[in-house]
PDB file of C-alpha atoms in Angstrom:
ATOM      1  CA  MET A   1     -19.831  30.644  60.273  1.00  0.00           C
ATOM      2  CA  LYS A   2     -21.442  28.970  57.413  1.00  0.00           C
ATOM      3  CA  ILE A   3     -21.791  25.024  57.039  1.00  0.00           C
ATOM      4  CA  SER A   4     -22.749  23.491  53.729  1.00  0.00           C
ATOM      5  CA  PHE A   5     -24.078  19.928  53.722  1.00  0.00           C
ATOM      6  CA  LEU A   6     -23.722  18.007  50.071  1.00  0.00           C
ATOM      7  CA  ALA A   7     -25.924  15.259  49.385  1.00  0.00           C
ATOM      8  CA  THR A   8     -25.861  13.201  46.124  1.00  0.00           C
ATOM      9  CA  THR A   9     -28.815  10.560  45.322  1.00  0.00           C
ATOM     10  CA  THR A  10     -29.589   8.392  42.630  1.00  0.00           C
ATOM     11  CA  GLY A  11     -33.238   7.499  43.925  1.00  0.00           C
ATOM     12  CA  SER A  12     -32.483   4.053  45.386  1.00  0.00           C
ATOM     13  CA  ARG A  13     -33.481   4.909  48.965  1.00  0.00           C
ATOM     14  CA  PRO A  14     -36.291   7.667  48.922  1.00  0.00           C
ATOM     15  CA  ASP A  15     -37.308   7.256  52.338  1.00  0.00           C
ATOM     16  CA  LEU A  16     -33.949   7.627  53.975  1.00  0.00           C
ATOM     17  CA  PHE A  17     -33.465  10.714  51.727  1.00  0.00           C
ATOM     18  CA  GLU A  18     -36.394  12.258  53.026  1.00  0.00           C
ATOM     19  CA  THR A  19     -35.125  11.278  56.716  1.00  0.00           C
ATOM     20  CA  LEU A  20     -32.106  13.224  55.677  1.00  0.00           C
ATOM     21  CA  LEU A  21     -33.998  16.491  54.668  1.00  0.00           C
ATOM     22  CA  ALA A  22     -36.040  16.109  57.704  1.00  0.00           C
ATOM     23  CA  SER A  23     -32.877  15.850  60.124  1.00  0.00           C
ATOM     24  CA  PHE A  24     -31.347  18.941  58.457  1.00  0.00           C
ATOM     25  CA  ASN A  25     -34.493  20.692  58.975  1.00  0.00           C
ATOM     26  CA  ASN A  26     -34.503  19.633  62.592  1.00  0.00           C
ATOM     27  CA  LEU A  27     -31.024  20.866  63.665  1.00  0.00           C
ATOM     28  CA  ASP A  28     -30.857  23.289  66.323  1.00  0.00           C
ATOM     29  CA  VAL A  29     -29.726  26.605  64.749  1.00  0.00           C
ATOM     30  CA  SER A  30     -26.393  27.942  66.409  1.00  0.00           C
ATOM     31  CA  SER A  31     -26.162  31.771  66.853  1.00  0.00           C
ATOM     32  CA  GLY A  32     -24.027  33.375  64.306  1.00  0.00           C
ATOM     33  CA  TRP A  33     -24.132  30.245  62.008  1.00  0.00           C
ATOM     34  CA  THR A  34     -25.582  29.870  58.811  1.00  0.00           C
ATOM     35  CA  MET A  35     -26.553  26.433  57.154  1.00  0.00           C
ATOM     36  CA  GLU A  36     -27.442  25.144  53.756  1.00  0.00           C
ATOM     37  CA  LEU A  37     -27.980  21.756  52.085  1.00  0.00           C
ATOM     38  CA  LEU A  38     -27.101  21.138  48.363  1.00  0.00           C
ATOM     39  CA  ALA A  39     -28.509  17.982  46.702  1.00  0.00           C
ATOM     40  CA  LEU A  40     -27.604  16.693  43.544  1.00  0.00           C
ATOM     41  CA  ASP A  41     -30.946  14.800  42.535  1.00  0.00           C
ATOM     42  CA  GLN A  42     -30.392  12.009  40.020  1.00  0.00           C
ATOM     43  CA  ALA A  43     -34.057  10.948  40.205  1.00  0.00           C
ATOM     44  CA  PRO A  44     -35.960  14.313  40.160  1.00  0.00           C
ATOM     45  CA  GLN A  45     -39.420  12.651  39.225  1.00  0.00           C
ATOM     46  CA  LEU A  46     -39.200  10.340  42.459  1.00  0.00           C
ATOM     47  CA  HIS A  47     -38.323  13.077  44.546  1.00  0.00           C
ATOM     48  CA  ASP A  48     -40.565  15.817  43.660  1.00  0.00           C
ATOM     49  CA  LYS A  49     -43.127  15.221  46.609  1.00  0.00           C
ATOM     50  CA  ILE A  50     -40.190  14.673  48.915  1.00  0.00           C
ATOM     51  CA  PHE A  51     -38.769  18.194  48.231  1.00  0.00           C
ATOM     52  CA  GLU A  52     -42.338  19.617  48.450  1.00  0.00           C
ATOM     53  CA  ARG A  53     -42.898  18.119  51.785  1.00  0.00           C
ATOM     54  CA  ASN A  54     -39.521  19.079  53.332  1.00  0.00           C
ATOM     55  CA  PRO A  55     -38.963  22.814  52.319  1.00  0.00           C
ATOM     56  CA  ALA A  56     -36.134  24.691  54.192  1.00  0.00           C
ATOM     57  CA  VAL A  57     -37.253  26.328  57.551  1.00  0.00           C
ATOM     58  CA  ASP A  58     -35.722  28.659  59.871  1.00  0.00           C
ATOM     59  CA  GLU A  59     -33.589  30.785  57.466  1.00  0.00           C
ATOM     60  CA  ARG A  60     -31.883  27.563  56.307  1.00  0.00           C
ATOM     61  CA  ARG A  61     -31.447  26.866  52.426  1.00  0.00           C
ATOM     62  CA  ILE A  62     -31.970  23.577  50.592  1.00  0.00           C
ATOM     63  CA  THR A  63     -30.728  23.951  46.894  1.00  0.00           C
ATOM     64  CA  ARG A  64     -31.738  21.140  44.779  1.00  0.00           C
ATOM     65  CA  ILE A  65     -29.716  20.416  41.254  1.00  0.00           C
ATOM     66  CA  GLN A  66     -31.415  18.003  39.019  1.00  0.00           C
ATOM     67  CA  SER A  67     -29.823  15.530  36.569  1.00  0.00           C
ATOM     68  CA  ASN A  68     -31.643  12.993  34.335  1.00  0.00           C
ATOM     69  CA  THR A  69     -28.525  10.874  34.032  1.00  0.00           C
ATOM     70  CA  ARG A  70     -26.260   9.104  36.646  1.00  0.00           C
ATOM     71  CA  ILE A  71     -23.096  11.045  37.497  1.00  0.00           C
ATOM     72  CA  PRO A  72     -20.164   9.567  39.147  1.00  0.00           C
ATOM     73  CA  LEU A  73     -20.000  10.213  42.780  1.00  0.00           C
ATOM     74  CA  SER A  74     -16.659  12.474  42.623  1.00  0.00           C
ATOM     75  CA  LEU A  75     -18.043  14.550  39.740  1.00  0.00           C
ATOM     76  CA  ALA A  76     -21.357  15.039  41.538  1.00  0.00           C
ATOM     77  CA  ARG A  77     -19.692  16.252  44.591  1.00  0.00           C
ATOM     78  CA  ASN A  78     -17.646  18.766  42.475  1.00  0.00           C
ATOM     79  CA  ARG A  79     -20.379  19.893  40.887  1.00  0.00           C
ATOM     80  CA  LEU A  80     -22.127  20.809  44.451  1.00  0.00           C
ATOM     81  CA  LEU A  81     -18.802  22.399  45.584  1.00  0.00           C
ATOM     82  CA  ALA A  82     -18.692  24.577  42.589  1.00  0.00           C
ATOM     83  CA  ASN A  83     -22.281  25.983  43.750  1.00  0.00           C
ATOM     84  CA  ILE A  84     -21.172  26.964  47.187  1.00  0.00           C
ATOM     85  CA  SER A  85     -20.537  30.761  47.592  1.00  0.00           C
ATOM     86  CA  GLY A  86     -18.320  32.316  50.115  1.00  0.00           C
ATOM     87  CA  GLU A  87     -16.222  30.737  52.761  1.00  0.00           C
ATOM     88  CA  GLY A  88     -17.237  28.019  55.242  1.00  0.00           C
ATOM     89  CA  TYR A  89     -16.891  24.389  55.994  1.00  0.00           C
ATOM     90  CA  VAL A  90     -18.413  21.630  54.058  1.00  0.00           C
ATOM     91  CA  VAL A  91     -20.162  18.155  55.445  1.00  0.00           C
ATOM     92  CA  PHE A  92     -20.448  15.413  53.017  1.00  0.00           C
ATOM     93  CA  CYS A  93     -23.644  13.325  53.238  1.00  0.00           C
ATOM     94  CA  ASP A  94     -24.952   9.984  52.010  1.00  0.00           C
ATOM     95  CA  ASP A  95     -28.606  10.101  51.165  1.00  0.00           C
ATOM     96  CA  ASP A  96     -29.299   7.584  53.964  1.00  0.00           C
ATOM     97  CA  ALA A  97     -27.280   9.630  56.693  1.00  0.00           C
ATOM     98  CA  SER A  98     -29.004  11.359  59.249  1.00  0.00           C
ATOM     99  CA  TYR A  99     -28.110  14.009  62.025  1.00  0.00           C
ATOM    100  CA  PRO A 100     -29.230  14.641  65.737  1.00  0.00           C
ATOM    101  CA  ASN A 101     -30.846  17.919  66.666  1.00  0.00           C
ATOM    102  CA  ASP A 102     -27.494  18.940  68.396  1.00  0.00           C
ATOM    103  CA  PHE A 103     -25.119  18.289  65.642  1.00  0.00           C
ATOM    104  CA  LEU A 104     -24.183  21.866  64.862  1.00  0.00           C
ATOM    105  CA  THR A 105     -24.403  23.149  68.644  1.00  0.00           C
ATOM    106  CA  SER A 106     -21.906  20.332  69.412  1.00  0.00           C
ATOM    107  CA  MET A 107     -19.591  21.322  66.522  1.00  0.00           C
ATOM    108  CA  ARG A 108     -19.760  25.046  67.487  1.00  0.00           C
ATOM    109  CA  ASP A 109     -18.635  24.199  71.309  1.00  0.00           C
ATOM    110  CA  GLU A 110     -15.834  22.259  69.441  1.00  0.00           C
ATOM    111  CA  PHE A 111     -14.923  25.223  67.608  1.00  0.00           C
ATOM    112  CA  ALA A 112     -14.973  27.328  70.910  1.00  0.00           C
ATOM    113  CA  CYS A 113     -12.591  24.804  72.454  1.00  0.00           C
ATOM    114  CA  CYS A 114     -10.278  23.834  69.592  1.00  0.00           C
ATOM    115  CA  GLY A 115     -10.464  26.994  67.524  1.00  0.00           C
ATOM    116  CA  GLU A 116     -10.853  26.748  63.594  1.00  0.00           C
ATOM    117  CA  TRP A 117      -9.335  23.734  61.750  1.00  0.00           C
ATOM    118  CA  ASP A 118      -8.856  22.521  58.117  1.00  0.00           C
ATOM    119  CA  ILE A 119     -10.247  18.992  58.621  1.00  0.00           C
ATOM    120  CA  ALA A 120     -12.273  17.495  61.212  1.00  0.00           C
ATOM    121  CA  VAL A 121     -13.248  13.867  61.856  1.00  0.00           C
ATOM    122  CA  PHE A 122     -16.577  13.166  64.095  1.00  0.00           C
ATOM    123  CA  ARG A 123     -18.126   9.969  65.135  1.00  0.00           C
ATOM    124  CA  LEU A 124     -20.312   7.977  62.767  1.00  0.00           C
ATOM    125  CA  LEU A 125     -22.689   5.680  64.467  1.00  0.00           C
ATOM    126  CA  ASN A 126     -24.820   2.882  63.267  1.00  0.00           C
ATOM    127  CA  THR A 127     -28.515   4.354  63.144  1.00  0.00           C
ATOM    128  CA  GLY A 128     -30.416   4.084  66.274  1.00  0.00           C
ATOM    129  CA  GLU A 129     -27.482   2.800  68.167  1.00  0.00           C
ATOM    130  CA  THR A 130     -24.411   3.933  70.161  1.00  0.00           C
ATOM    131  CA  THR A 131     -21.899   1.637  68.480  1.00  0.00           C
ATOM    132  CA  PRO A 132     -19.600   3.076  65.731  1.00  0.00           C
ATOM    133  CA  TYR A 133     -20.347   2.491  62.148  1.00  0.00           C
ATOM    134  CA  GLY A 134     -17.768   0.117  60.707  1.00  0.00           C
ATOM    135  CA  ASN A 135     -16.527  -0.667  64.103  1.00  0.00           C
ATOM    136  CA  ARG A 136     -14.171   2.169  64.026  1.00  0.00           C
ATOM    137  CA  LYS A 137     -12.417   2.963  67.238  1.00  0.00           C
ATOM    138  CA  TYR A 138     -12.439   6.725  67.925  1.00  0.00           C
ATOM    139  CA  PRO A 139     -10.374   8.621  70.374  1.00  0.00           C
ATOM    140  CA  SER A 140     -12.024   9.134  73.671  1.00  0.00           C
ATOM    141  CA  HIS A 141     -11.654  12.953  73.556  1.00  0.00           C
ATOM    142  CA  SER A 142     -11.080  15.748  71.112  1.00  0.00           C
ATOM    143  CA  ARG A 143      -7.655  16.244  69.944  1.00  0.00           C
ATOM    144  CA  PRO A 144      -5.354  16.930  67.023  1.00  0.00           C
ATOM    145  CA  MET A 145      -4.829  14.047  64.599  1.00  0.00           C
ATOM    146  CA  ARG A 146      -1.599  12.638  62.837  1.00  0.00           C
ATOM    147  CA  GLY A 147      -1.595  11.461  59.395  1.00  0.00           C
ATOM    148  CA  HIS A 148      -2.009   7.755  59.806  1.00  0.00           C
ATOM    149  CA  GLU A 149      -4.881   8.365  62.306  1.00  0.00           C
ATOM    150  CA  LEU A 150      -6.713  10.229  59.640  1.00  0.00           C
ATOM    151  CA  ILE A 151      -6.292   7.659  57.116  1.00  0.00           C
ATOM    152  CA  ASN A 152      -7.738   4.948  59.444  1.00  0.00           C
ATOM    153  CA  LEU A 153     -10.828   7.010  60.580  1.00  0.00           C
ATOM    154  CA  ALA A 154     -11.713   9.447  57.863  1.00  0.00           C
ATOM    155  CA  ILE A 155     -14.448   8.657  55.294  1.00  0.00           C
ATOM    156  CA  SER A 156     -16.557  11.038  53.641  1.00  0.00           C
ATOM    157  CA  LEU A 157     -19.468  10.773  56.092  1.00  0.00           C
ATOM    158  CA  ASN A 158     -17.531  11.658  59.001  1.00  0.00           C
ATOM    159  CA  LEU A 159     -15.676  14.613  57.688  1.00  0.00           C
ATOM    160  CA  VAL A 160     -15.966  18.359  57.978  1.00  0.00           C
ATOM    161  CA  MET A 161     -13.573  20.401  55.669  1.00  0.00           C
ATOM    162  CA  LYS A 162     -12.964  24.178  55.302  1.00  0.00           C
ATOM    163  CA  LEU A 163     -13.907  24.743  51.696  1.00  0.00           C
ATOM    164  CA  SER A 164     -10.771  26.661  50.861  1.00  0.00           C
ATOM    165  CA  CYS A 165      -8.966  23.596  51.769  1.00  0.00           C
ATOM    166  CA  ILE A 166     -10.776  21.492  49.504  1.00  0.00           C
ATOM    167  CA  SER A 167     -10.470  24.126  46.713  1.00  0.00           C
ATOM    168  CA  ASN A 168      -6.784  24.668  47.208  1.00  0.00           C
ATOM    169  CA  VAL A 169      -6.113  20.829  46.176  1.00  0.00           C
ATOM    170  CA  GLY A 170      -8.537  20.803  43.295  1.00  0.00           C
ATOM    171  CA  GLY A 171     -11.425  18.958  44.982  1.00  0.00           C
ATOM    172  CA  PHE A 172     -12.129  15.276  44.352  1.00  0.00           C
ATOM    173  CA  ASN A 173     -10.197  13.196  41.903  1.00  0.00           C
ATOM    174  CA  GLU A 174     -12.835  12.290  39.451  1.00  0.00           C
ATOM    175  CA  ALA A 175     -11.043   9.180  38.304  1.00  0.00           C
ATOM    176  CA  LEU A 176     -12.022   7.659  41.929  1.00  0.00           C
ATOM    177  CA  GLY A 177     -15.241   7.134  43.737  1.00  0.00           C
ATOM    178  CA  VAL A 178     -18.434   5.293  42.861  1.00  0.00           C
ATOM    179  CA  GLY A 179     -19.327   5.095  39.328  1.00  0.00           C
ATOM    180  CA  SER A 180     -15.901   5.872  38.205  1.00  0.00           C
ATOM    181  CA  SER A 181     -12.787   3.504  36.973  1.00  0.00           C
ATOM    182  CA  GLY A 182     -11.220   3.884  40.431  1.00  0.00           C
ATOM    183  CA  LEU A 183     -14.304   2.926  42.433  1.00  0.00           C
ATOM    184  CA  CYS A 184     -13.227   4.331  45.834  1.00  0.00           C
ATOM    185  CA  GLY A 185     -10.690   5.838  47.888  1.00  0.00           C
ATOM    186  CA  GLU A 186     -11.711   9.644  46.752  1.00  0.00           C
ATOM    187  CA  GLU A 187     -12.090  11.211  50.164  1.00  0.00           C
ATOM    188  CA  THR A 188      -8.941   9.546  51.380  1.00  0.00           C
ATOM    189  CA  GLU A 189      -6.907  10.913  48.682  1.00  0.00           C
ATOM    190  CA  LEU A 190      -8.427  14.338  49.065  1.00  0.00           C
ATOM    191  CA  VAL A 191      -7.625  14.199  52.763  1.00  0.00           C
ATOM    192  CA  LEU A 192      -4.073  13.065  51.986  1.00  0.00           C
ATOM    193  CA  LYS A 193      -3.549  15.797  49.430  1.00  0.00           C
ATOM    194  CA  ALA A 194      -4.795  18.366  51.858  1.00  0.00           C
ATOM    195  CA  LEU A 195      -2.322  17.156  54.394  1.00  0.00           C
ATOM    196  CA  ASP A 196       0.575  17.229  52.069  1.00  0.00           C
ATOM    197  CA  ASN A 197      -0.650  20.971  51.267  1.00  0.00           C
ATOM    198  CA  GLY A 198      -0.339  21.683  55.096  1.00  0.00           C
ATOM    199  CA  ALA A 199      -3.852  21.125  56.198  1.00  0.00           C
ATOM    200  CA  LYS A 200      -4.423  20.796  60.124  1.00  0.00           C
ATOM    201  CA  ALA A 201      -6.661  17.990  61.361  1.00  0.00           C
ATOM    202  CA  VAL A 202      -8.304  17.467  64.572  1.00  0.00           C
ATOM    203  CA  TYR A 203     -10.867  14.835  66.006  1.00  0.00           C
ATOM    204  CA  VAL A 204     -13.926  16.289  67.616  1.00  0.00           C
ATOM    205  CA  HIS A 205     -15.674  13.984  69.951  1.00  0.00           C
ATOM    206  CA  ALA A 206     -19.139  15.743  70.729  1.00  0.00           C
ATOM    207  CA  PRO A 207     -20.687  15.820  67.289  1.00  0.00           C
ATOM    208  CA  TYR A 208     -21.792  12.469  65.749  1.00  0.00           C
ATOM    209  CA  ALA A 209     -24.013  11.517  62.546  1.00  0.00           C
ATOM    210  CA  TYR A 210     -25.880   8.351  61.635  1.00  0.00           C
ATOM    211  CA  HIS A 211     -25.716   5.722  58.987  1.00  0.00           C
ATOM    212  CA  PRO A 212     -27.427   2.413  58.671  1.00  0.00           C
ATOM    213  CA  ARG A 213     -25.433  -0.461  59.893  1.00  0.00           C
ATOM    214  CA  GLN A 214     -23.800  -2.584  57.002  1.00  0.00           C
ATOM    215  CA  GLU A 215     -22.680  -6.027  57.906  1.00  0.00           C
ATOM    216  CA  LEU A 216     -19.734  -7.644  55.997  1.00  0.00           C
ATOM    217  CA  VAL A 217     -21.656 -10.777  55.439  1.00  0.00           C
ATOM    218  CA  GLU A 218     -24.505  -9.044  53.595  1.00  0.00           C
ATOM    219  CA  MET A 219     -22.457  -6.966  51.389  1.00  0.00           C
ATOM    220  CA  ASN A 220     -22.352  -7.624  47.656  1.00  0.00           C
ATOM    221  CA  GLU A 221     -19.229  -9.654  46.882  1.00  0.00           C
ATOM    222  CA  LEU A 222     -17.985  -7.836  44.132  1.00  0.00           C
ATOM    223  CA  LYS A 223     -18.830  -4.530  45.487  1.00  0.00           C
ATOM    224  CA  LEU A 224     -16.821  -5.440  48.425  1.00  0.00           C
ATOM    225  CA  PHE A 225     -14.016  -6.733  46.186  1.00  0.00           C
ATOM    226  CA  ASN A 226     -13.971  -3.657  44.089  1.00  0.00           C
ATOM    227  CA  TYR A 227     -13.899  -1.254  47.153  1.00  0.00           C
ATOM    228  CA  SER A 228     -11.033  -3.110  48.650  1.00  0.00           C
ATOM    229  CA  ARG A 229      -9.106  -3.284  45.291  1.00  0.00           C
ATOM    230  CA  GLY A 230      -9.758   0.241  44.420  1.00  0.00           C
ATOM    231  CA  TYR A 231      -8.505   1.570  47.924  1.00  0.00           C
ATOM    232  CA  ARG A 232      -5.396  -0.467  47.200  1.00  0.00           C
ATOM    233  CA  ASP A 233      -4.778   1.081  43.826  1.00  0.00           C
ATOM    234  CA  MET A 234      -5.488   4.654  45.264  1.00  0.00           C
ATOM    235  CA  LEU A 235      -3.122   4.107  48.148  1.00  0.00           C
ATOM    236  CA  LEU A 236      -0.225   2.587  45.965  1.00  0.00           C
ATOM    237  CA  GLY A 237      -0.801   5.451  43.303  1.00  0.00           C
ATOM    238  CA  PHE A 238      -0.762   8.253  45.816  1.00  0.00           C
ATOM    239  CA  LYS A 239       2.233  10.803  44.893  1.00  0.00           C
ATOM    240  CA  GLY A 240       2.907  13.257  47.671  1.00  0.00           C
ATOM    241  CA  SER A 241       5.800  13.963  50.088  1.00  0.00           C
ATOM    242  CA  LEU A 242       8.085  11.177  50.972  1.00  0.00           C
ATOM    243  CA  GLN A 243       6.923  10.882  54.616  1.00  0.00           C
ATOM    244  CA  LEU A 244       3.389  10.949  53.794  1.00  0.00           C
ATOM    245  CA  CYS A 245       3.990   8.110  51.046  1.00  0.00           C
ATOM    246  CA  LEU A 246       5.754   5.999  53.584  1.00  0.00           C
ATOM    247  CA  THR A 247       2.806   6.366  55.905  1.00  0.00           C
ATOM    248  CA  VAL A 248       0.322   5.544  53.334  1.00  0.00           C
ATOM    249  CA  ARG A 249       2.154   2.551  52.379  1.00  0.00           C
ATOM    250  CA  LEU A 250       2.420   1.241  55.990  1.00  0.00           C
ATOM    251  CA  HIS A 251      -1.217   1.896  56.196  1.00  0.00           C
ATOM    252  CA  LEU A 252      -1.775  -0.570  53.557  1.00  0.00           C
ATOM    253  CA  TYR A 253       0.530  -3.220  54.984  1.00  0.00           C
ATOM    254  CA  MET A 254      -1.433  -2.966  58.023  1.00  0.00           C
ATOM    255  CA  ALA A 255      -4.813  -3.245  56.533  1.00  0.00           C
ATOM    256  CA  VAL A 256      -3.670  -6.480  54.739  1.00  0.00           C
ATOM    257  CA  ALA A 257      -2.419  -7.568  58.073  1.00  0.00           C
ATOM    258  CA  LYS A 258      -5.650  -6.880  59.902  1.00  0.00           C
ATOM    259  CA  SER A 259      -7.682  -8.368  57.204  1.00  0.00           C
ATOM    260  CA  ALA A 260      -5.694 -11.587  57.392  1.00  0.00           C
ATOM    261  CA  VAL A 261      -5.981 -11.915  61.126  1.00  0.00           C
ATOM    262  CA  ALA A 262      -9.854 -10.993  61.023  1.00  0.00           C
ATOM    263  CA  TYR A 263     -10.169 -13.831  58.204  1.00  0.00           C
ATOM    264  CA  VAL A 264      -8.876 -16.191  60.725  1.00  0.00           C
ATOM    265  CA  ILE A 265     -10.772 -15.245  63.894  1.00  0.00           C
ATOM    266  CA  ARG A 266     -14.083 -13.947  62.444  1.00  0.00           C
ATOM    267  CA  LYS A 267     -15.439 -17.211  61.086  1.00  0.00           C
ATOM    268  CA  ASN A 268     -18.934 -16.021  60.410  1.00  0.00           C
ATOM    269  CA  GLU A 269     -17.378 -13.229  58.158  1.00  0.00           C
ATOM    270  CA  ARG A 270     -14.953 -15.577  56.657  1.00  0.00           C
ATOM    271  CA  ARG A 271     -15.904 -15.296  52.945  1.00  0.00           C
ATOM    272  CA  GLY A 272     -16.167 -11.206  53.124  1.00  0.00           C
ATOM    273  CA  ARG A 273     -12.890 -11.109  54.735  1.00  0.00           C
ATOM    274  CA  LEU A 274     -11.141 -13.372  52.103  1.00  0.00           C
ATOM    275  CA  ILE A 275     -12.671 -11.186  49.225  1.00  0.00           C
ATOM    276  CA  LYS A 276     -11.604  -7.956  50.986  1.00  0.00           C
ATOM    277  CA  LEU A 277      -8.062  -9.517  51.348  1.00  0.00           C
ATOM    278  CA  LYS A 278      -7.857 -10.537  47.893  1.00  0.00           C
ATOM    279  CA  GLY A 279      -8.711  -6.963  46.862  1.00  0.00           C
ATOM    280  CA  LEU A 280      -6.041  -5.548  49.060  1.00  0.00           C
ATOM    281  CA  LEU A 281      -3.606  -7.667  47.833  1.00  0.00           C
ATOM    282  CA  GLY A 282      -4.565  -7.031  44.153  1.00  0.00           C
ATOM    283  CA  LEU A 283      -5.625 -10.681  43.559  1.00  0.00           C
ATOM    284  CA  ARG A 284      -8.271 -11.900  41.291  1.00  0.00           C
ATOM    285  CA  PHE A 285     -11.827 -12.166  42.222  1.00  0.00           C
ATOM    286  CA  THR A 286     -13.484 -15.162  41.899  1.00  0.00           C
ATOM    287  CA  ARG A 287     -17.111 -16.132  43.151  1.00  0.00           C
ATOM    288  CA  SER A 288     -16.108 -19.679  44.024  1.00  0.00           C
ATOM    289  CA  ARG A 289     -16.889 -20.685  47.595  1.00  0.00           C
ATOM    290  CA  ASP A 290     -13.949 -23.205  47.432  1.00  0.00           C
ATOM    291  CA  ASP A 291     -11.114 -20.784  47.981  1.00  0.00           C
TER     292      ASP A 291
END
């Protein structure tokens, strides 16, 4: 079994990127499994020393692809996917993510219990904590996932996908994702296309990864609005089977309702909740605090 970790970095978090490389090298090796990390490095001069300090160990492989210009996220990930040889599974990393030592051994045990699958969602926790990143509510045990559950829980950082499953739907939509006109939602669309193509999805409870906590009240307002608006536009623009399109629309309506309720009850996050709600409704962004 081959597992490929794909990371892109623009150089904004070199210390955390080094933590990612170190955590990859510290992963326990699972018998019969091979692992590699492919990094698209968009700040090569900044990272030269980091790669020198963190060479691949124990038959792992680290492949560094350099670019002196900024590349939109979906285009960068598609370039990394094109550099994977053979069949296997793909894990998508942020450059500030990290993994506990037993991540792959836990994944191996899930394979033993659940068999092979096309898409799996694992837990993403706040770094150094046991609380879920983004306050997501994961199932209490491993089991198959339905479409609406996958839309609710799956983000690129807690996904494992079979490479052939990604290739069969053409990879990431390069009009979506950070740095593109679509801004976000690229992983959700990828999962939706895979489901429509017959992919089977499961939730695996044992493996987990870390990502630094991000509070809504601390997020850049325009970034929060753009993410919400981009997510709405992606969902409304999705074209697939009737059943899945209905599921997607229902998910959007529920997201709007949840944001409206959160705006009322979470007073310390009210400004952020209002901005997110405006994005989901397709309303105009304003920096005024007199909304």
